[in-house]
Each structure stands twice: as structure tokens, then as C-alpha cells.
């Protein structure tokens, strides 16, 4: 069974290669040039896209850092306000008791 599968695979491979050669719209040299051009174009596109994605990620990280710092500063400001209010409340209570 394995022999027949391998035999059929090789026959299919040969038929596919022959069909590709017979039906190729361009000569071998022209086809190789087109493949090279397409590969170069694809590589250039991927490089440009990766740069764009990298820039977007860096901007997103910077915005996150800004929001984090703003939130941290706001929490510290509120903490100081609560501490001051507690101090004043304690002072007012002590004055009222005395």
C-alpha cells in the first residue's frame, strides 16, 4: 500500500511539473525574474508594514505610560487631600472635645 501511495505521488508530481512547464506563460528566465520581483516586493511590503506596526505599538505604549503616570499623580493628589481632611477633622474634634 505504501508503495502505491508513493508511486501515485511521484506520478502526480511528474504530471504537475510537465503541465507547469507546458502551460507556463513565460520563459524560464522571465518566470524567475517575475518570481524574484514578486518576492522582493513582498519583502519590501512586509518591512514597511512591520515598521508601521512597530511605530503604532510604540505610540500605544507611550500613551499607556502617560495615562499611568497621570493616574498615579491623581491618586497621590487625592491621597494628600484625604490625609489633609483627616488631619483637619481630627484637629476639629480635639478642639470640640477640649
GROMACS .gro file of N, CA and C in nm:
model
  294
    1UNK      N    1   0.082  -0.119   0.000
    1UNK     CA    2   0.000   0.000   0.000
    1UNK      C    3   0.087   0.126   0.000
    2UNK      N    4   0.192   0.126   0.082
    2UNK     CA    5   0.279   0.243   0.085
    2UNK      C    6   0.348   0.264  -0.049
    3UNK      N    7   0.381   0.157  -0.115
    3UNK     CA    8   0.446   0.166  -0.246
    3UNK      C    9   0.354   0.230  -0.347
    4UNK      N   10   0.225   0.194  -0.344
    4UNK     CA   11   0.131   0.253  -0.440
    4UNK      C   12   0.107   0.400  -0.409
    5UNK      N   13   0.107   0.436  -0.282
    5UNK     CA   14   0.089   0.579  -0.247
    5UNK      C   15   0.208   0.658  -0.298
    6UNK      N   16   0.328   0.607  -0.274
    6UNK     CA   17   0.448   0.676  -0.320
    6UNK      C   18   0.451   0.683  -0.472
    7UNK      N   19   0.413   0.574  -0.537
    7UNK     CA   20   0.411   0.570  -0.684
    7UNK      C   21   0.313   0.674  -0.737
    8UNK      N   22   0.193   0.679  -0.680
    8UNK     CA   23   0.092   0.778  -0.723
    8UNK      C   24   0.140   0.921  -0.698
    9UNK      N   25   0.207   0.941  -0.585
    9UNK     CA   26   0.260   1.074  -0.554
    9UNK      C   27   0.362   1.116  -0.660
   10UNK      N   28   0.454   1.028  -0.692
   10UNK     CA   29   0.556   1.060  -0.791
   10UNK      C   30   0.497   1.082  -0.929
   11UNK      N   31   0.396   1.004  -0.965
   11UNK     CA   32   0.328   1.025  -1.094
   11UNK      C   33   0.261   1.162  -1.096
   12UNK      N   34   0.193   1.195  -0.987
   12UNK     CA   35   0.127   1.326  -0.978
   12UNK      C   36   0.227   1.440  -0.983
   13UNK      N   37   0.340   1.422  -0.917
   13UNK     CA   38   0.445   1.523  -0.918
   13UNK      C   39   0.498   1.543  -1.061
   14UNK      N   40   0.520   1.433  -1.131
   14UNK     CA   41   0.568   1.442  -1.269
   14UNK      C   42   0.468   1.508  -1.361
   15UNK      N   43   0.340   1.468  -1.349
   15UNK     CA   44   0.235   1.527  -1.432
   15UNK      C   45   0.222   1.677  -1.403
   16UNK      N   46   0.229   1.713  -1.275
   16UNK     CA   47   0.219   1.855  -1.238
   16UNK      C   48   0.335   1.936  -1.292
   17UNK      N   49   0.455   1.882  -1.282
   17UNK     CA   50   0.573   1.953  -1.334
   17UNK      C   51   0.564   1.968  -1.486
   18UNK      N   52   0.524   1.861  -1.554
   18UNK     CA   53   0.511   1.867  -1.700
   18UNK      C   54   0.405   1.968  -1.741
   19UNK      N   55   0.292   1.966  -1.673
   19UNK     CA   56   0.185   2.061  -1.704
   19UNK      C   57   0.231   2.204  -1.680
   20UNK      N   58   0.303   2.225  -1.570
   20UNK     CA   59   0.355   2.359  -1.541
   20UNK      C   60   0.449   2.409  -1.647
   21UNK      N   61   0.535   2.321  -1.694
   21UNK     CA   62   0.631   2.360  -1.799
   21UNK      C   63   0.560   2.388  -1.930
   22UNK      N   64   0.467   2.302  -1.967
   22UNK     CA   65   0.396   2.319  -2.095
   22UNK      C   66   0.302   2.439  -2.094
   23UNK      N   67   0.244   2.469  -1.981
   23UNK     CA   68   0.145   2.577  -1.974
   23UNK      C   69   0.202   2.708  -1.921
   24UNK      N   70   0.330   2.714  -1.895
   24UNK     CA   71   0.391   2.835  -1.840
   24UNK      C   72   0.375   2.949  -1.939
   25UNK      N   73   0.328   3.065  -1.894
   25UNK     CA   74   0.306   3.177  -1.985
   25UNK      C   75   0.435   3.248  -2.025
   26UNK      N   76   0.544   3.223  -1.954
   26UNK     CA   77   0.669   3.293  -1.982
   26UNK      C   78   0.783   3.192  -1.990
   27UNK      N   79   0.895   3.238  -2.042
   27UNK     CA   80   1.015   3.153  -2.047
   27UNK      C   81   1.068   3.135  -1.906
   28UNK      N   82   1.160   3.042  -1.890
   28UNK     CA   83   1.218   3.016  -1.758
   28UNK      C   84   1.283   3.139  -1.698
   29UNK      N   85   1.359   3.213  -1.780
   29UNK     CA   86   1.428   3.332  -1.731
   29UNK      C   87   1.327   3.437  -1.688
   30UNK      N   88   1.225   3.459  -1.771
   30UNK     CA   89   1.122   3.558  -1.740
   30UNK      C   90   1.046   3.518  -1.613
   31UNK      N   91   1.015   3.389  -1.601
   31UNK     CA   92   0.944   3.341  -1.482
   31UNK      C   93   1.028   3.362  -1.357
   32UNK      N   94   1.156   3.331  -1.364
   32UNK     CA   95   1.245   3.351  -1.249
   32UNK      C   96   1.253   3.499  -1.212
   33UNK      N   97   1.258   3.587  -1.312
   33UNK     CA   98   1.261   3.731  -1.286
   33UNK      C   99   1.132   3.775  -1.216
   34UNK      N  100   1.020   3.723  -1.265
   34UNK     CA  101   0.891   3.760  -1.203
   34UNK      C  102   0.884   3.710  -1.059
   35UNK      N  103   0.932   3.588  -1.037
   35UNK     CA  104   0.932   3.534  -0.901
   35UNK      C  105   1.021   3.619  -0.810
   36UNK      N  106   1.139   3.656  -0.859
   36UNK     CA  107   1.230   3.740  -0.782
   36UNK      C  108   1.168   3.876  -0.752
   37UNK      N  109   1.109   3.938  -0.854
   37UNK     CA  110   1.044   4.068  -0.835
   37UNK      C  111   0.931   4.059  -0.734
   38UNK      N  112   0.850   3.955  -0.746
   38UNK     CA  113   0.738   3.938  -0.653
   38UNK      C  114   0.788   3.915  -0.511
   39UNK      N  115   0.892   3.834  -0.496
   39UNK     CA  116   0.948   3.809  -0.363
   39UNK      C  117   1.006   3.937  -0.304
   40UNK      N  118   1.077   4.015  -0.386
   40UNK     CA  119   1.133   4.142  -0.338
   40UNK      C  120   1.023   4.239  -0.299
   41UNK      N  121   0.918   4.244  -0.380
   41UNK     CA  122   0.805   4.331  -0.348
   41UNK      C  123   0.740   4.288  -0.217
   42UNK      N  124   0.722   4.158  -0.200
   42UNK     CA  125   0.662   4.106  -0.077
   42UNK      C  126   0.749   4.137   0.044
   43UNK      N  127   0.880   4.122   0.029
   43UNK     CA  128   0.971   4.152   0.140
   43UNK      C  129   0.966   4.300   0.175
   44UNK      N  130   0.963   4.385   0.074
   44UNK     CA  131   0.955   4.530   0.097
   44UNK      C  132   0.825   4.566   0.167
   45UNK      N  133   0.716   4.506   0.122
   45UNK     CA  134   0.585   4.531   0.183
   45UNK      C  135   0.587   4.489   0.331
   46UNK      N  136   0.641   4.371   0.358
   46UNK     CA  137   0.646   4.323   0.497
   46UNK      C  138   0.733   4.414   0.583
   47UNK      N  139   0.844   4.461   0.528
   47UNK     CA  140   0.932   4.551   0.603
   47UNK      C  141   0.861   4.682   0.635
   48UNK      N  142   0.792   4.738   0.536
   48UNK     CA  143   0.717   4.862   0.558
   48UNK      C  144   0.608   4.842   0.662
   49UNK      N  145   0.535   4.732   0.651
   49UNK     CA  146   0.426   4.704   0.744
   49UNK      C  147   0.479   4.683   0.885
   50UNK      N  148   0.592   4.613   0.897
   50UNK     CA  149   0.646   4.590   1.031
   50UNK      C  150   0.690   4.721   1.093
   51UNK      N  151   0.742   4.812   1.012
   51UNK     CA  152   0.781   4.943   1.063
   51UNK      C  153   0.657   5.020   1.109
   52UNK      N  154   0.550   5.014   1.030
   52UNK     CA  155   0.426   5.082   1.066
   52UNK      C  156   0.368   5.025   1.195
   53UNK      N  157   0.367   4.894   1.205
   53UNK     CA  158   0.314   4.829   1.326
   53UNK      C  159   0.402   4.864   1.445
   54UNK      N  160   0.532   4.863   1.426
   54UNK     CA  161   0.624   4.897   1.534
   54UNK      C  162   0.599   5.039   1.584
   55UNK      N  163   0.580   5.133   1.492
   55UNK     CA  164   0.551   5.271   1.531
   55UNK      C  165   0.420   5.280   1.608
   56UNK      N  166   0.318   5.208   1.563
   56UNK     CA  167   0.189   5.211   1.631
   56UNK      C  168   0.199   5.152   1.772
   57UNK      N  169   0.275   5.044   1.786
   57UNK     CA  170   0.292   4.983   1.918
   57UNK      C  171   0.367   5.078   2.010
   58UNK      N  172   0.471   5.142   1.961
   58UNK     CA  173   0.546   5.237   2.044
   58UNK      C  174   0.457   5.353   2.087
   59UNK      N  175   0.372   5.402   1.998
   59UNK     CA  176   0.280   5.510   2.033
   59UNK      C  177   0.181   5.463   2.138
   60UNK      N  178   0.130   5.342   2.123
   60UNK     CA  179   0.036   5.285   2.220
   60UNK      C  180   0.102   5.272   2.357
   61UNK      N  181   0.226   5.226   2.360
   61UNK     CA  182   0.299   5.212   2.486
   61UNK      C  183   0.320   5.349   2.550
   62UNK      N  184   0.355   5.447   2.470
   62UNK     CA  185   0.377   5.582   2.523
   62UNK      C  186   0.247   5.640   2.581
   63UNK      N  187   0.136   5.619   2.512
   63UNK     CA  188   0.007   5.665   2.564
   63UNK      C  189  -0.026   5.595   2.695
   64UNK      N  190   0.000   5.465   2.701
   64UNK     CA  191  -0.024   5.390   2.824
   64UNK      C  192   0.060   5.442   2.938
   65UNK      N  193   0.186   5.472   2.909
   65UNK     CA  194   0.275   5.528   3.011
   65UNK      C  195   0.222   5.663   3.059
   66UNK      N  196   0.176   5.746   2.966
   66UNK     CA  197   0.121   5.877   3.003
   66UNK      C  198  -0.002   5.862   3.092
   67UNK      N  199  -0.095   5.774   3.054
   67UNK     CA  200  -0.215   5.754   3.135
   67UNK      C  201  -0.181   5.698   3.272
   68UNK      N  202  -0.084   5.607   3.278
   68UNK     CA  203  -0.042   5.551   3.405
   68UNK      C  204   0.014   5.660   3.496
   69UNK      N  205   0.103   5.743   3.442
   69UNK     CA  206   0.164   5.849   3.521
   69UNK      C  207   0.058   5.950   3.567
   70UNK      N  208  -0.034   5.984   3.478
   70UNK     CA  209  -0.141   6.077   3.515
   70UNK      C  210  -0.227   6.017   3.626
   71UNK      N  211  -0.262   5.889   3.612
   71UNK     CA  212  -0.342   5.822   3.715
   71UNK      C  213  -0.270   5.815   3.847
   72UNK      N  214  -0.141   5.783   3.843
   72UNK     CA  215  -0.061   5.777   3.966
   72UNK      C  216  -0.058   5.915   4.034
   73UNK      N  217  -0.035   6.020   3.955
   73UNK     CA  218  -0.031   6.155   4.012
   73UNK      C  219  -0.166   6.193   4.073
   74UNK      N  220  -0.274   6.155   4.006
   74UNK     CA  221  -0.408   6.186   4.058
   74UNK      C  222  -0.435   6.111   4.188
   75UNK      N  223  -0.392   5.986   4.196
   75UNK     CA  224  -0.410   5.909   4.319
   75UNK      C  225  -0.332   5.973   4.433
   76UNK      N  226  -0.209   6.014   4.407
   76UNK     CA  227  -0.129   6.080   4.510
   76UNK      C  228  -0.194   6.211   4.554
   77UNK      N  229  -0.248   6.285   4.459
   77UNK     CA  230  -0.315   6.412   4.493
   77UNK      C  231  -0.437   6.385   4.581
   78UNK      N  232  -0.516   6.286   4.544
   78UNK     CA  233  -0.634   6.252   4.624
   78UNK      C  234  -0.594   6.202   4.762
   79UNK      N  235  -0.488   6.125   4.770
   79UNK     CA  236  -0.440   6.074   4.898
   79UNK      C  237  -0.401   6.190   4.990
   80UNK      N  238  -0.330   6.287   4.934
   80UNK     CA  239  -0.292   6.404   5.013
   80UNK      C  240  -0.416   6.480   5.060
   81UNK      N  241  -0.516   6.491   4.973
   81UNK     CA  242  -0.640   6.559   5.010
   81UNK      C  243  -0.712   6.487   5.123
   82UNK      N  244  -0.719   6.356   5.116
   82UNK     CA  245  -0.785   6.278   5.221
   82UNK      C  246  -0.706   6.288   5.351
   83UNK      N  247  -0.574   6.281   5.342
   83UNK     CA  248  -0.489   6.293   5.461
   83UNK      C  249  -0.509   6.430   5.527
   84UNK      N  250  -0.513   6.534   5.445
   84UNK     CA  251  -0.534   6.669   5.499
   84UNK      C  252  -0.672   6.683   5.561
   85UNK      N  253  -0.773   6.628   5.496
   85UNK     CA  254  -0.909   6.634   5.551
   85UNK      C  255  -0.917   6.557   5.682
   86UNK      N  256  -0.851   6.443   5.690
   86UNK     CA  257  -0.849   6.365   5.814
   86UNK      C  258  -0.779   6.443   5.925
   87UNK      N  259  -0.666   6.506   5.889
   87UNK     CA  260  -0.593   6.586   5.988
   87UNK      C  261  -0.679   6.700   6.039
   88UNK      N  262  -0.748   6.770   5.952
   88UNK     CA  263  -0.835   6.880   5.994
   88UNK      C  264  -0.952   6.830   6.078
   89UNK      N  265  -1.008   6.716   6.037
   89UNK     CA  266  -1.119   6.659   6.114
   89UNK      C  267  -1.075   6.620   6.254
   90UNK      N  268  -0.957   6.560   6.264
   90UNK     CA  269  -0.904   6.521   6.395
   90UNK      C  270  -0.878   6.644   6.480
   91UNK      N  271  -0.822   6.747   6.418
   91UNK     CA  272  -0.794   6.871   6.491
   91UNK      C  273  -0.924   6.936   6.538
   92UNK      N  274  -1.025   6.939   6.452
   92UNK     CA  275  -1.154   6.999   6.490
   92UNK      C  276  -1.219   6.919   6.602
   93UNK      N  277  -1.208   6.787   6.597
   93UNK     CA  278  -1.266   6.702   6.702
   93UNK      C  279  -1.197   6.729   6.835
   94UNK      N  280  -1.063   6.739   6.832
   94UNK     CA  281  -0.989   6.765   6.956
   94UNK      C  282  -1.026   6.901   7.014
   95UNK      N  283  -1.044   7.001   6.928
   95UNK     CA  284  -1.083   7.133   6.976
   95UNK      C  285  -1.224   7.130   7.034
   96UNK      N  286  -1.312   7.053   6.973
   96UNK     CA  287  -1.450   7.046   7.021
   96UNK      C  288  -1.457   6.972   7.154
   97UNK      N  289  -1.374   6.871   7.173
   97UNK     CA  290  -1.376   6.793   7.296
   97UNK      C  291  -1.314   6.873   7.409
   98UNK      N  292  -1.214   6.951   7.382
   98UNK     CA  293  -1.145   7.028   7.487
   98UNK      C  294  -1.223   7.149   7.516
   0.00000   0.00000   0.00000
